Amino acid sequence: MARQRSTAPGGSGHREQRRATVVDVAKHAGVSTATVSRVMNRNYPVATATRERVEAAARELGYVANAHARALAGSSGRTVGIIVSELIDPFYAYIARGVEREATAGDRLCLVCCTQGDPQRELAFIELMHERRADAVVLVGGSVDDPDYRAELSRRAHELAADGAKLVLCGRPSLGAGVPTVDVEYDNEGGAFAITDHLITRGHRRILYLGGPPALSTARDRLAGHRRALELRGIDRVPELEQPGAFGRSFGYRRMSELLRDGPEFTAVFAANDIVAAGAAQALEEAGLRVPDDVSLVGYDDIPVAQELRPRLTTVRIPLEEMGRQAVRVALNGGDEDDWRAPTTGALRLGTHIVVRDSVAPPAAAPRGRGSGGSSGSSGSGGSRRQA
């Protein structure tokens, strides 16, 4: 039975049915509430037949959109949340800029949360965005491989979907076919394969892989691509040449300094990202080694530091800002309920490619490591072997 309310000033007089809501219009037209909102707000394209059906239902029910009521009720439709690990890291910053620009283009507010790498903070921020009824929540960057964490993340994805929102996984592994997420990926492993193969084709066989937390999916994929390139080229894997660690400049500098004093021999360095490469480059310079004359150096991400280094860094380019834009587009523009658009569940994968600059050359006469130093290429006190 419809709820009644009085229209007389004193609460008496004739009574009428409550005003129709967006839910009523959606049921009457046989569409989702998201489609009704798109038709009423005219923010996104909707098939002509669908639009006419929704407008006819609104007229029949006497529905009038009330922006003030929506705002007071805290309704969805105006907010996109993005959750990153670190705000000052250019990897996250460029993706966040893409999210913000696409959200703003759709007249939406963008809320940014920073987890400092804490999975529990990430889950808490998703809950907060859900309470604020965000249209989409975009999770950026690698994730930890923990069953309990994945189960909690899956549960929150289902809760968001039940309220018409979407969880977008941006640059991280899928939660599986049964979990209602949208995945925006990039060819992470393929980029690592390509940059390693680039070094191999220039003559390098002892390639140091430096950086990347082994528990993080991003780092695992890059190391997997590196190993695959070595295997396909018939180069034996040397565990000593794999030196995982943080995605930071200080790690690149510190670990490279240690390896130059007492580490394995190498002729090239594949830094797990450009920031690690910058730290490694500083350590090489302080040891009197020249890039690429003595040691070749490559990175990953193609953030501004890659062009600021001297020599300029050869690296793998990720379309970071475009990933952010696509995360918002697939979450908000591609609803399954529109009869003219294909479903957006599943994954959207963007490509990566090598940007060749000045930091790679054929290997020097003697590999670096175990006390080698100086720019002459002579071996140091550690007795480096000459490359075969």
mmCIF file of C-alpha atoms in Angstrom:
data_model
loop_
_atom_site.group_PDB
_atom_site.id
_atom_site.type_symbol
_atom_site.label_atom_id
_atom_site.label_comp_id
_atom_site.label_asym_id
_atom_site.label_seq_id
_atom_site.Cartn_x
_atom_site.Cartn_y
_atom_site.Cartn_z
ATOM 1 C CA MET A 1 0.000 0.000 0.000
ATOM 2 C CA ALA A 2 1.336 3.407 -0.932
ATOM 3 C CA ARG A 3 2.374 5.681 1.921
ATOM 4 C CA GLN A 4 0.026 8.669 2.394
ATOM 5 C CA ARG A 5 0.950 12.190 3.390
ATOM 6 C CA SER A 6 -1.066 15.311 4.126
ATOM 7 C CA THR A 7 -0.900 18.391 1.922
ATOM 8 C CA ALA A 8 -2.820 20.692 4.261
ATOM 9 C CA PRO A 9 -0.833 23.134 6.430
ATOM 10 C CA GLY A 10 -2.161 21.711 9.664
ATOM 11 C CA GLY A 11 -1.751 18.120 8.671
ATOM 12 C CA SER A 12 -5.407 17.681 7.687
ATOM 13 C CA GLY A 13 -7.153 17.854 4.388
ATOM 14 C CA HIS A 14 -6.989 15.586 1.409
ATOM 15 C CA ARG A 15 -4.214 12.994 1.266
ATOM 16 C CA GLU A 16 -2.167 11.827 -1.690
ATOM 17 C CA GLN A 17 0.306 9.149 -2.599
ATOM 18 C CA ARG A 18 3.989 9.768 -2.001
ATOM 19 C CA ARG A 19 6.049 11.173 -4.844
ATOM 20 C CA ALA A 20 7.552 8.693 -7.257
ATOM 21 C CA THR A 21 11.232 7.908 -6.769
ATOM 22 C CA VAL A 22 14.003 6.946 -9.157
ATOM 23 C CA VAL A 23 13.471 3.336 -8.055
ATOM 24 C CA ASP A 24 9.813 3.530 -9.100
ATOM 25 C CA VAL A 25 10.758 4.894 -12.523
ATOM 26 C CA ALA A 26 13.422 2.216 -12.990
ATOM 27 C CA LYS A 27 10.961 -0.580 -12.187
ATOM 28 C CA HIS A 28 8.273 0.907 -14.429
ATOM 29 C CA ALA A 29 10.687 1.306 -17.360
ATOM 30 C CA GLY A 30 12.438 -2.020 -16.799
ATOM 31 C CA VAL A 31 15.912 -0.494 -16.426
ATOM 32 C CA SER A 32 18.410 0.137 -13.637
ATOM 33 C CA THR A 33 18.389 3.189 -11.395
ATOM 34 C CA ALA A 34 21.759 4.119 -12.931
ATOM 35 C CA THR A 35 20.133 4.364 -16.357
ATOM 36 C CA VAL A 36 17.335 6.541 -14.967
ATOM 37 C CA SER A 37 19.940 8.861 -13.439
ATOM 38 C CA ARG A 38 21.806 9.091 -16.734
ATOM 39 C CA VAL A 39 18.630 9.967 -18.582
ATOM 40 C CA MET A 40 17.617 12.602 -16.042
ATOM 41 C CA ASN A 41 21.084 14.137 -15.671
ATOM 42 C CA ARG A 42 21.939 13.821 -19.388
ATOM 43 C CA ASN A 43 25.574 13.240 -18.497
ATOM 44 C CA TYR A 44 26.179 10.111 -20.552
ATOM 45 C CA PRO A 45 24.875 8.638 -23.799
ATOM 46 C CA VAL A 46 21.871 6.336 -23.509
ATOM 47 C CA ALA A 47 20.215 4.479 -26.369
ATOM 48 C CA THR A 48 17.320 6.467 -27.859
ATOM 49 C CA ALA A 49 14.759 3.733 -27.233
ATOM 50 C CA THR A 50 15.895 3.387 -23.619
ATOM 51 C CA ARG A 51 15.792 7.149 -23.065
ATOM 52 C CA GLU A 52 12.269 7.405 -24.457
ATOM 53 C CA ARG A 53 11.084 4.527 -22.281
ATOM 54 C CA VAL A 54 12.525 6.120 -19.142
ATOM 55 C CA GLU A 55 11.093 9.543 -19.961
ATOM 56 C CA ALA A 56 7.669 8.032 -20.614
ATOM 57 C CA ALA A 57 7.777 6.214 -17.266
ATOM 58 C CA ALA A 58 8.760 9.419 -15.484
ATOM 59 C CA ARG A 59 5.852 11.303 -17.039
ATOM 60 C CA GLU A 60 3.357 8.574 -16.192
ATOM 61 C CA LEU A 61 4.491 8.451 -12.556
ATOM 62 C CA GLY A 62 4.878 12.198 -12.212
ATOM 63 C CA TYR A 63 8.537 11.807 -11.261
ATOM 64 C CA VAL A 64 10.472 15.031 -10.721
ATOM 65 C CA ALA A 65 14.225 14.866 -10.023
ATOM 66 C CA ASN A 66 15.069 16.800 -6.886
ATOM 67 C CA ALA A 67 18.732 17.691 -6.688
ATOM 68 C CA HIS A 68 18.417 19.132 -3.173
ATOM 69 C CA ALA A 69 16.782 15.971 -1.889
ATOM 70 C CA ARG A 70 19.530 13.866 -3.473
ATOM 71 C CA ALA A 71 22.214 15.964 -1.830
ATOM 72 C CA LEU A 72 20.565 15.856 1.609
ATOM 73 C CA ALA A 73 20.152 12.103 1.333
ATOM 74 C CA GLY A 74 23.813 11.679 0.385
ATOM 75 C CA SER A 75 22.843 9.967 -2.835
ATOM 76 C CA SER A 76 25.318 8.546 -5.283
ATOM 77 C CA GLY A 77 26.016 9.974 -8.673
ATOM 78 C CA ARG A 78 28.627 12.606 -7.972
ATOM 79 C CA THR A 79 31.683 10.915 -6.455
ATOM 80 C CA VAL A 80 34.574 8.712 -7.584
ATOM 81 C CA GLY A 81 37.063 7.391 -5.054
ATOM 82 C CA ILE A 82 40.668 6.468 -5.805
ATOM 83 C CA ILE A 83 42.880 4.570 -3.371
ATOM 84 C CA VAL A 84 46.660 4.655 -3.859
ATOM 85 C CA SER A 85 49.643 3.544 -1.825
ATOM 86 C CA GLU A 86 51.634 6.787 -2.008
ATOM 87 C CA LEU A 87 50.640 10.231 -3.249
ATOM 88 C CA ILE A 88 54.115 11.533 -4.101
ATOM 89 C CA ASP A 89 55.123 8.495 -6.169
ATOM 90 C CA PRO A 90 54.747 9.550 -9.839
ATOM 91 C CA PHE A 91 53.363 6.116 -10.769
ATOM 92 C CA TYR A 92 50.326 6.705 -8.563
ATOM 93 C CA ALA A 93 50.195 10.450 -9.147
ATOM 94 C CA TYR A 94 49.783 10.177 -12.921
ATOM 95 C CA ILE A 95 47.073 7.525 -12.625
ATOM 96 C CA ALA A 96 45.314 9.689 -10.034
ATOM 97 C CA ARG A 97 45.469 12.648 -12.403
ATOM 98 C CA GLY A 98 43.767 10.589 -15.094
ATOM 99 C CA VAL A 99 41.037 9.534 -12.667
ATOM 100 C CA GLU A 100 40.509 13.096 -11.465
ATOM 101 C CA ARG A 101 40.346 14.587 -14.939
ATOM 102 C CA GLU A 102 37.874 12.004 -16.204
ATOM 103 C CA ALA A 103 35.743 12.339 -13.069
ATOM 104 C CA THR A 104 35.731 16.125 -13.408
ATOM 105 C CA ALA A 105 34.760 15.854 -17.073
ATOM 106 C CA GLY A 106 31.713 13.901 -15.888
ATOM 107 C CA ASP A 107 30.882 16.562 -13.261
ATOM 108 C CA ARG A 108 31.960 14.322 -10.406
ATOM 109 C CA LEU A 109 33.995 14.865 -7.285
ATOM 110 C CA CYS A 110 37.196 12.810 -6.948
ATOM 111 C CA LEU A 111 38.259 11.703 -3.467
ATOM 112 C CA VAL A 112 41.830 10.421 -3.054
ATOM 113 C CA CYS A 113 42.944 8.170 -0.175
ATOM 114 C CA CYS A 114 46.486 7.030 0.619
ATOM 115 C CA THR A 115 47.179 3.665 2.303
ATOM 116 C CA GLN A 116 50.969 3.854 2.775
ATOM 117 C CA GLY A 117 51.031 0.256 1.566
ATOM 118 C CA ASP A 118 48.748 -1.053 4.345
ATOM 119 C CA PRO A 119 46.128 -3.539 3.000
ATOM 120 C CA GLN A 120 43.909 -2.998 6.061
ATOM 121 C CA ARG A 121 43.812 0.745 5.430
ATOM 122 C CA GLU A 122 42.831 -0.043 1.864
ATOM 123 C CA LEU A 123 39.868 -2.143 3.004
ATOM 124 C CA ALA A 124 38.843 0.580 5.450
ATOM 125 C CA PHE A 125 38.921 3.223 2.721
ATOM 126 C CA ILE A 126 36.725 1.067 0.475
ATOM 127 C CA GLU A 127 34.229 0.859 3.327
ATOM 128 C CA LEU A 128 34.362 4.636 3.740
ATOM 129 C CA MET A 129 33.738 5.200 0.027
ATOM 130 C CA HIS A 130 30.832 2.770 0.182
ATOM 131 C CA GLU A 131 29.321 4.697 3.096
ATOM 132 C CA ARG A 132 29.626 7.875 1.049
ATOM 133 C CA ARG A 133 27.894 6.068 -1.815
ATOM 134 C CA ALA A 134 30.609 6.635 -4.386
ATOM 135 C CA ASP A 135 29.760 5.568 -7.935
ATOM 136 C CA ALA A 136 33.132 3.868 -8.336
ATOM 137 C CA VAL A 137 36.128 2.998 -6.186
ATOM 138 C CA VAL A 138 39.422 2.686 -8.063
ATOM 139 C CA LEU A 139 42.194 0.620 -6.443
ATOM 140 C CA VAL A 140 45.599 1.394 -7.942
ATOM 141 C CA GLY A 141 48.802 -0.624 -8.008
ATOM 142 C CA GLY A 142 49.941 -4.082 -6.978
ATOM 143 C CA SER A 143 48.365 -6.193 -4.264
ATOM 144 C CA VAL A 144 49.574 -8.740 -1.738
ATOM 145 C CA ASP A 145 48.824 -12.412 -2.309
ATOM 146 C CA ASP A 146 46.942 -13.113 0.919
ATOM 147 C CA PRO A 147 43.800 -15.311 0.902
ATOM 148 C CA ASP A 148 42.114 -13.473 3.789
ATOM 149 C CA TYR A 149 42.738 -10.096 2.183
ATOM 150 C CA ARG A 150 41.407 -11.304 -1.176
ATOM 151 C CA ALA A 151 38.296 -12.682 0.508
ATOM 152 C CA GLU A 152 37.630 -9.363 2.231
ATOM 153 C CA LEU A 153 38.216 -7.446 -0.982
ATOM 154 C CA SER A 154 35.830 -9.735 -2.842
ATOM 155 C CA ARG A 155 33.172 -9.227 -0.186
ATOM 156 C CA ARG A 156 33.441 -5.468 -0.489
ATOM 157 C CA ALA A 157 33.218 -5.701 -4.271
ATOM 158 C CA HIS A 158 29.917 -7.581 -3.916
ATOM 159 C CA GLU A 159 28.613 -5.009 -1.430
ATOM 160 C CA LEU A 160 29.447 -2.135 -3.773
ATOM 161 C CA ALA A 161 27.809 -3.910 -6.698
ATOM 162 C CA ALA A 162 24.654 -4.501 -4.660
ATOM 163 C CA ASP A 163 24.312 -0.734 -4.315
ATOM 164 C CA GLY A 164 24.995 -0.019 -7.982
ATOM 165 C CA ALA A 165 28.663 0.973 -7.570
ATOM 166 C CA LYS A 166 31.753 -0.601 -9.106
ATOM 167 C CA LEU A 167 35.105 -1.630 -7.755
ATOM 168 C CA VAL A 168 37.818 -1.005 -10.354
ATOM 169 C CA LEU A 169 41.132 -2.844 -10.092
ATOM 170 C CA CYS A 170 43.701 -0.661 -11.820
ATOM 171 C CA GLY A 171 47.047 -2.321 -12.487
ATOM 172 C CA ARG A 172 46.457 -5.286 -10.194
ATOM 173 C CA PRO A 173 45.383 -8.929 -10.553
ATOM 174 C CA SER A 174 41.757 -9.906 -11.030
ATOM 175 C CA LEU A 175 39.812 -11.336 -8.106
ATOM 176 C CA GLY A 176 38.239 -13.978 -10.340
ATOM 177 C CA ALA A 177 35.323 -14.356 -12.718
ATOM 178 C CA GLY A 178 32.727 -14.523 -9.948
ATOM 179 C CA VAL A 179 33.659 -11.191 -8.372
ATOM 180 C CA PRO A 180 31.890 -8.066 -9.753
ATOM 181 C CA THR A 181 34.900 -5.880 -10.565
ATOM 182 C CA VAL A 182 36.197 -4.065 -13.609
ATOM 183 C CA ASP A 183 39.899 -4.636 -14.294
ATOM 184 C CA VAL A 184 42.080 -2.081 -16.071
ATOM 185 C CA GLU A 185 45.472 -3.663 -16.635
ATOM 186 C CA TYR A 186 48.703 -2.996 -18.479
ATOM 187 C CA ASP A 187 51.065 -5.564 -19.977
ATOM 188 C CA ASN A 188 53.395 -5.574 -16.999
ATOM 189 C CA GLU A 189 55.133 -8.880 -17.625
ATOM 190 C CA GLY A 190 55.346 -8.197 -21.365
ATOM 191 C CA GLY A 191 57.118 -4.897 -20.739
ATOM 192 C CA ALA A 192 59.687 -6.593 -18.493
ATOM 193 C CA PHE A 193 60.219 -9.287 -21.091
ATOM 194 C CA ALA A 194 60.756 -6.681 -23.812
ATOM 195 C CA ILE A 195 63.258 -4.542 -21.887
ATOM 196 C CA THR A 196 65.282 -7.606 -20.836
ATOM 197 C CA ASP A 197 65.304 -8.874 -24.410
ATOM 198 C CA HIS A 198 66.479 -5.432 -25.528
ATOM 199 C CA LEU A 199 69.508 -5.769 -23.266
ATOM 200 C CA ILE A 200 70.172 -9.306 -24.478
ATOM 201 C CA THR A 201 70.100 -8.242 -28.131
ATOM 202 C CA ARG A 202 72.733 -5.611 -27.315
ATOM 203 C CA GLY A 203 75.014 -8.399 -26.097
ATOM 204 C CA HIS A 204 74.306 -8.546 -22.346
ATOM 205 C CA ARG A 205 74.064 -11.928 -20.642
ATOM 206 C CA ARG A 206 74.741 -11.016 -17.007
ATOM 207 C CA ILE A 207 71.848 -8.685 -16.212
ATOM 208 C CA LEU A 208 71.226 -7.561 -12.646
ATOM 209 C CA TYR A 209 67.543 -7.278 -11.729
ATOM 210 C CA LEU A 210 67.237 -4.671 -8.966
ATOM 211 C CA GLY A 211 64.290 -3.727 -6.735
ATOM 212 C CA GLY A 212 60.608 -4.516 -6.370
ATOM 213 C CA PRO A 213 59.032 -6.006 -3.198
ATOM 214 C CA PRO A 214 58.684 -9.755 -3.876
ATOM 215 C CA ALA A 215 55.282 -9.890 -2.114
ATOM 216 C CA LEU A 216 53.778 -7.288 -4.464
ATOM 217 C CA SER A 217 52.046 -8.478 -7.645
ATOM 218 C CA THR A 218 53.606 -5.688 -9.733
ATOM 219 C CA ALA A 219 57.122 -6.789 -8.804
ATOM 220 C CA ARG A 220 56.340 -10.478 -9.248
ATOM 221 C CA ASP A 221 55.089 -9.897 -12.795
ATOM 222 C CA ARG A 222 58.152 -7.846 -13.768
ATOM 223 C CA LEU A 223 60.531 -10.448 -12.425
ATOM 224 C CA ALA A 224 58.561 -13.150 -14.243
ATOM 225 C CA GLY A 225 58.912 -11.267 -17.543
ATOM 226 C CA HIS A 226 62.641 -10.837 -16.942
ATOM 227 C CA ARG A 227 63.086 -14.550 -16.265
ATOM 228 C CA ARG A 228 61.036 -15.520 -19.304
ATOM 229 C CA ALA A 229 63.260 -13.452 -21.602
ATOM 230 C CA LEU A 230 66.397 -15.087 -20.203
ATOM 231 C CA GLU A 231 64.918 -18.546 -20.618
ATOM 232 C CA LEU A 232 63.805 -18.026 -24.206
ATOM 233 C CA ARG A 233 67.269 -16.738 -25.102
ATOM 234 C CA GLY A 234 68.910 -19.763 -23.506
ATOM 235 C CA ILE A 235 70.562 -17.809 -20.683
ATOM 236 C CA ASP A 236 70.831 -19.557 -17.345
ATOM 237 C CA ARG A 237 69.167 -17.846 -14.417
ATOM 238 C CA VAL A 238 71.637 -16.721 -11.728
ATOM 239 C CA PRO A 239 69.901 -16.226 -8.344
ATOM 240 C CA GLU A 240 72.594 -13.772 -7.225
ATOM 241 C CA LEU A 241 71.616 -11.463 -10.074
ATOM 242 C CA GLU A 242 68.080 -11.098 -8.720
ATOM 243 C CA GLN A 243 68.074 -8.472 -5.974
ATOM 244 C CA PRO A 244 64.478 -7.628 -4.954
ATOM 245 C CA GLY A 245 63.689 -4.815 -2.574
ATOM 246 C CA ALA A 246 61.754 -1.581 -2.248
ATOM 247 C CA PHE A 247 60.446 0.509 -5.148
ATOM 248 C CA GLY A 248 62.506 3.476 -3.950
ATOM 249 C CA ARG A 249 65.525 5.587 -4.825
ATOM 250 C CA SER A 250 67.232 4.977 -1.487
ATOM 251 C CA PHE A 251 67.051 1.224 -2.002
ATOM 252 C CA GLY A 252 68.479 1.505 -5.527
ATOM 253 C CA TYR A 253 71.372 3.610 -4.271
ATOM 254 C CA ARG A 254 72.144 1.552 -1.175
ATOM 255 C CA ARG A 255 71.886 -1.885 -2.763
ATOM 256 C CA MET A 256 73.848 -0.895 -5.853
ATOM 257 C CA SER A 257 76.631 0.500 -3.658
ATOM 258 C CA GLU A 258 76.762 -2.785 -1.736
ATOM 259 C CA LEU A 259 76.798 -4.907 -4.883
ATOM 260 C CA LEU A 260 79.613 -2.905 -6.420
ATOM 261 C CA ARG A 261 81.718 -3.613 -3.326
ATOM 262 C CA ASP A 262 80.864 -7.270 -2.883
ATOM 263 C CA GLY A 263 78.351 -8.598 -5.350
ATOM 264 C CA PRO A 264 77.936 -10.679 -8.502
ATOM 265 C CA GLU A 265 79.405 -9.656 -11.838
ATOM 266 C CA PHE A 266 77.067 -7.889 -14.253
ATOM 267 C CA THR A 267 77.224 -5.744 -17.369
ATOM 268 C CA ALA A 268 73.699 -4.302 -17.262
ATOM 269 C CA VAL A 269 71.071 -3.383 -14.665
ATOM 270 C CA PHE A 270 67.319 -3.738 -15.054
ATOM 271 C CA ALA A 271 65.888 -1.536 -12.304
ATOM 272 C CA ALA A 272 62.324 -2.512 -11.361
ATOM 273 C CA ASN A 273 61.210 1.106 -11.817
ATOM 274 C CA ASP A 274 62.698 4.439 -12.828
ATOM 275 C CA ILE A 275 63.049 5.626 -9.233
ATOM 276 C CA VAL A 276 65.207 2.611 -8.368
ATOM 277 C CA ALA A 277 67.193 3.300 -11.544
ATOM 278 C CA ALA A 278 67.867 6.871 -10.381
ATOM 279 C CA GLY A 279 69.321 5.593 -7.109
ATOM 280 C CA ALA A 280 71.398 2.985 -8.921
ATOM 281 C CA ALA A 281 72.706 5.628 -11.327
ATOM 282 C CA GLN A 282 73.899 7.749 -8.395
ATOM 283 C CA ALA A 283 75.759 4.795 -6.877
ATOM 284 C CA LEU A 284 77.377 3.949 -10.205
ATOM 285 C CA GLU A 285 78.503 7.549 -10.684
ATOM 286 C CA GLU A 286 80.010 7.717 -7.194
ATOM 287 C CA ALA A 287 81.893 4.484 -7.914
ATOM 288 C CA GLY A 288 83.440 6.086 -10.992
ATOM 289 C CA LEU A 289 81.419 4.029 -13.459
ATOM 290 C CA ARG A 290 79.860 5.516 -16.561
ATOM 291 C CA VAL A 291 76.444 4.681 -17.994
ATOM 292 C CA PRO A 292 76.367 3.135 -20.575
ATOM 293 C CA ASP A 293 80.119 2.854 -21.268
ATOM 294 C CA ASP A 294 80.783 0.675 -18.220
ATOM 295 C CA VAL A 295 77.298 -0.475 -17.221
ATOM 296 C CA SER A 296 74.034 -0.288 -19.139
ATOM 297 C CA LEU A 297 70.967 0.733 -17.138
ATOM 298 C CA VAL A 298 67.231 0.476 -17.857
ATOM 299 C CA GLY A 299 64.090 1.166 -15.829
ATOM 300 C CA TYR A 300 60.316 0.825 -15.916
ATOM 301 C CA ASP A 301 57.333 3.264 -15.903
ATOM 302 C CA ASP A 302 58.733 6.183 -17.991
ATOM 303 C CA ILE A 303 58.087 8.883 -15.414
ATOM 304 C CA PRO A 304 59.803 12.302 -15.780
ATOM 305 C CA VAL A 305 62.977 11.238 -13.964
ATOM 306 C CA ALA A 306 63.752 8.934 -16.913
ATOM 307 C CA GLN A 307 64.354 11.973 -19.128
ATOM 308 C CA GLU A 308 66.022 14.001 -16.379
ATOM 309 C CA LEU A 309 68.798 11.462 -15.787
ATOM 310 C CA ARG A 310 72.026 11.843 -17.743
ATOM 311 C CA PRO A 311 72.316 9.867 -19.850
ATOM 312 C CA ARG A 312 68.581 9.713 -20.451
ATOM 313 C CA LEU A 313 67.120 6.418 -19.330
ATOM 314 C CA THR A 314 65.882 3.656 -21.619
ATOM 315 C CA THR A 315 62.713 2.363 -19.973
ATOM 316 C CA VAL A 316 59.264 0.797 -20.397
ATOM 317 C CA ARG A 317 56.417 3.211 -20.872
ATOM 318 C CA ILE A 318 53.107 2.608 -19.102
ATOM 319 C CA PRO A 319 50.158 4.804 -20.208
ATOM 320 C CA LEU A 320 49.592 5.847 -16.602
ATOM 321 C CA GLU A 321 47.210 8.769 -17.058
ATOM 322 C CA GLU A 322 45.207 6.890 -19.677
ATOM 323 C CA MET A 323 44.811 4.007 -17.234
ATOM 324 C CA GLY A 324 43.207 6.407 -14.789
ATOM 325 C CA ARG A 325 40.879 7.798 -17.415
ATOM 326 C CA GLN A 326 39.855 4.343 -18.581
ATOM 327 C CA ALA A 327 39.187 3.234 -15.014
ATOM 328 C CA VAL A 328 36.521 5.930 -14.686
ATOM 329 C CA ARG A 329 35.134 5.416 -18.181
ATOM 330 C CA VAL A 330 34.541 1.698 -17.852
ATOM 331 C CA ALA A 331 33.072 2.117 -14.370
ATOM 332 C CA LEU A 332 30.629 4.903 -15.210
ATOM 333 C CA ASN A 333 29.983 4.842 -18.939
ATOM 334 C CA GLY A 334 29.689 1.188 -19.747
ATOM 335 C CA GLY A 335 26.863 -0.120 -17.587
ATOM 336 C CA ASP A 336 25.582 -3.536 -18.568
ATOM 337 C CA GLU A 337 22.043 -2.239 -18.356
ATOM 338 C CA ASP A 338 22.347 -0.155 -21.529
ATOM 339 C CA ASP A 339 21.147 -2.200 -24.481
ATOM 340 C CA TRP A 340 23.526 -0.535 -26.941
ATOM 341 C CA ARG A 341 26.764 -1.206 -25.024
ATOM 342 C CA ALA A 342 28.649 -4.434 -24.439
ATOM 343 C CA PRO A 343 29.119 -5.522 -20.816
ATOM 344 C CA THR A 344 32.168 -4.080 -19.069
ATOM 345 C CA THR A 345 32.847 -6.924 -16.671
ATOM 346 C CA GLY A 346 36.188 -8.543 -17.311
ATOM 347 C CA ALA A 347 39.463 -6.804 -18.100
ATOM 348 C CA LEU A 348 40.672 -3.936 -20.234
ATOM 349 C CA ARG A 349 44.386 -4.299 -21.015
ATOM 350 C CA LEU A 350 46.556 -1.421 -22.211
ATOM 351 C CA GLY A 351 49.875 -1.996 -23.917
ATOM 352 C CA THR A 352 53.404 -1.096 -22.829
ATOM 353 C CA HIS A 353 56.404 -0.365 -25.016
ATOM 354 C CA ILE A 354 60.112 0.345 -24.746
ATOM 355 C CA VAL A 355 61.325 3.926 -24.977
ATOM 356 C CA VAL A 356 64.913 3.714 -26.243
ATOM 357 C CA ARG A 357 67.158 6.552 -25.070
ATOM 358 C CA ASP A 358 70.848 6.739 -24.205
ATOM 359 C CA SER A 359 71.539 4.392 -21.284
ATOM 360 C CA VAL A 360 72.243 1.121 -23.126
ATOM 361 C CA ALA A 361 75.355 0.086 -25.058
ATOM 362 C CA PRO A 362 77.130 -3.213 -25.791
ATOM 363 C CA PRO A 363 78.790 -4.671 -22.676
ATOM 364 C CA ALA A 364 82.155 -3.398 -21.513
ATOM 365 C CA ALA A 365 85.171 -5.701 -21.528
ATOM 366 C CA ALA A 366 84.844 -6.614 -17.842
ATOM 367 C CA PRO A 367 81.598 -7.118 -15.895
ATOM 368 C CA ARG A 368 81.008 -4.956 -12.833
ATOM 369 C CA GLY A 369 80.911 -6.349 -9.315
ATOM 370 C CA ARG A 370 83.112 -7.722 -6.557
ATOM 371 C CA GLY A 371 85.087 -4.573 -6.019
ATOM 372 C CA SER A 372 85.289 -3.353 -9.614
ATOM 373 C CA GLY A 373 85.374 0.408 -10.084
ATOM 374 C CA GLY A 374 86.688 3.243 -12.179
ATOM 375 C CA SER A 375 85.851 4.054 -15.774
ATOM 376 C CA SER A 376 88.757 2.219 -17.404
ATOM 377 C CA GLY A 377 87.005 -1.161 -17.428
ATOM 378 C CA SER A 378 89.859 -2.868 -15.492
ATOM 379 C CA SER A 379 88.938 -5.368 -12.790
ATOM 380 C CA GLY A 380 89.224 -4.380 -9.149
ATOM 381 C CA SER A 381 90.517 -6.263 -6.132
ATOM 382 C CA GLY A 382 87.750 -8.832 -6.423
ATOM 383 C CA GLY A 383 89.287 -10.225 -9.617
ATOM 384 C CA SER A 384 86.323 -9.875 -12.016
ATOM 385 C CA ARG A 385 86.355 -12.314 -14.879
ATOM 386 C CA ARG A 386 86.228 -11.044 -18.415
ATOM 387 C CA GLN A 387 82.951 -11.693 -20.201
ATOM 388 C CA ALA A 388 82.961 -14.778 -22.372
#
